[in-house]
XYZ file of C-alpha atoms in Angstrom:
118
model
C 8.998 -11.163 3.980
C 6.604 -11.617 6.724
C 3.815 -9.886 8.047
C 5.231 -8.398 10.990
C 8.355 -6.645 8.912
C 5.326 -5.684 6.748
C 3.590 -3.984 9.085
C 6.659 -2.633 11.384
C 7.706 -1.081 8.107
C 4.554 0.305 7.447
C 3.915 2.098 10.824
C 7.433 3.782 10.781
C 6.567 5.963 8.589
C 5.080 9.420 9.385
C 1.606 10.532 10.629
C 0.936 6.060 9.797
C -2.385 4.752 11.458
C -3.371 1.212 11.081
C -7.034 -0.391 11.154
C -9.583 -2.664 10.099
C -11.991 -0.665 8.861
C -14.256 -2.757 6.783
C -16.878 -5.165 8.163
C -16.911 -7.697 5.195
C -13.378 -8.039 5.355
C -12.223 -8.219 8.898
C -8.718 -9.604 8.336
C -7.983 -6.943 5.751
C -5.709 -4.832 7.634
C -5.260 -1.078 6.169
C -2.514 1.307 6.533
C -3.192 4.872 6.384
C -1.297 8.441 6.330
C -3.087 11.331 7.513
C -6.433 9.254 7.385
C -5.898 7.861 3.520
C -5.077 4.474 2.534
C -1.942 3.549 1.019
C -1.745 -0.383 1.373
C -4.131 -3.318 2.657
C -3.340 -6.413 3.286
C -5.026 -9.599 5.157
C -3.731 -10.567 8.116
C -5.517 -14.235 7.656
C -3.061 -15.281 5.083
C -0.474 -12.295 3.909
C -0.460 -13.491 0.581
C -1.091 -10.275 -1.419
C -0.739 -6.855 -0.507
C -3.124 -3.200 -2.522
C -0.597 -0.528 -3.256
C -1.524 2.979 -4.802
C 0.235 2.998 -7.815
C 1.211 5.839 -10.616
C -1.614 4.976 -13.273
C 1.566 5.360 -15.627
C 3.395 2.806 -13.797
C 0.710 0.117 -13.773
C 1.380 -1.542 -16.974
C 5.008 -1.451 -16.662
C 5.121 -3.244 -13.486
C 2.628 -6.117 -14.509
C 4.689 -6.813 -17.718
C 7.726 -6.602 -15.543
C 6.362 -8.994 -12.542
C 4.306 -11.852 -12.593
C 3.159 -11.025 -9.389
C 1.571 -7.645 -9.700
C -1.859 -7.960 -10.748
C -5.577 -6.204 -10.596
C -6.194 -5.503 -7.140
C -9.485 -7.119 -5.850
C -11.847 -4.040 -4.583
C -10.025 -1.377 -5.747
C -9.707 0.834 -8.792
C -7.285 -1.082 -10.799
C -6.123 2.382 -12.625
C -4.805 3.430 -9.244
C -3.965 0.067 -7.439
C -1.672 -3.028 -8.207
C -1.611 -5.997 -6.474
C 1.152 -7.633 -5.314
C 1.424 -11.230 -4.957
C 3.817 -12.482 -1.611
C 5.536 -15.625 -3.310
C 9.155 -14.459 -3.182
C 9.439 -13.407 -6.730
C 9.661 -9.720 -5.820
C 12.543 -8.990 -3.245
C 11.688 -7.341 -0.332
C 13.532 -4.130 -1.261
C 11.579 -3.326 -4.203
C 8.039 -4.449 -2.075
C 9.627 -1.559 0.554
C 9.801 0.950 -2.903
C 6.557 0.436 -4.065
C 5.159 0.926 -0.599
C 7.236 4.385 -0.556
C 5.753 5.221 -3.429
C 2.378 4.364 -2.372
C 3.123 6.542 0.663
C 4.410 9.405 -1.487
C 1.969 9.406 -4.042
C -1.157 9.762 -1.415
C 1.144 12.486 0.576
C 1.437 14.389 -2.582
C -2.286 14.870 -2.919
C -3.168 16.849 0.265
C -3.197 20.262 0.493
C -1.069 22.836 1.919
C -2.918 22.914 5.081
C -3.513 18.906 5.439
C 0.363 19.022 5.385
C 0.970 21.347 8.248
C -1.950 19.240 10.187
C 0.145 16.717 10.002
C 3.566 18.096 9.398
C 3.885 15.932 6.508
């Protein structure tokens, strides 16, 4: 995988802004639904990529992969990281980024929703 599948995967999905939002990390490029992050990644070197994650489904998927780990500046009981070194296929990077997506979705409210027709 490559950034730019990354990313053009990323921004197909609904209500999907992209930005770099944080002045101490300039290449850290975030993708957002409806305003929340669901994935960062730098642009600089694409060599890891945050994902929200199912706090139930954190442990699993480190003892599973070698290359999910503690994210670096986020809550690691609601964010993996995932190491891009070709261990983990593509299609399963595109699942976990689904569920990232999903999981922040399923937090708004009724009326965030309809804002956004989510």
């Amino acid at each position: 995988m490559n950034i730019e599948i990354f990313r053009d995967y990323c921004v197909s999905k609904k209500c999907v802004s992209e930005s770099f939002p944080f002045s101490k990390l300039p290449d850290a490029l975030v993708f957002k639904v409806a305003d929340k992050m669901f994935t960062v990644t730098y642009i600089s070197t694409f060599d890891t990529i945050a994902l929200k994650c199912d706090p139930d489904l954190i442990d699993e998927l480190k003892a599973e992969y070698s290359a999910v780990g503690k994210p670096a500046y986020f809550d690691e009981k609601h964010w993996i990281s995932v190491s891009i070194d070709g261990s983990v296929p593509d299609k399963k990077i595109f699942e976990w980024v689904d569920n990232s997506y999903n999981l922040v979705v399923s937090k708004f409210s009724k009326s965030i929703k309809g804002k956004y027709s989510l």
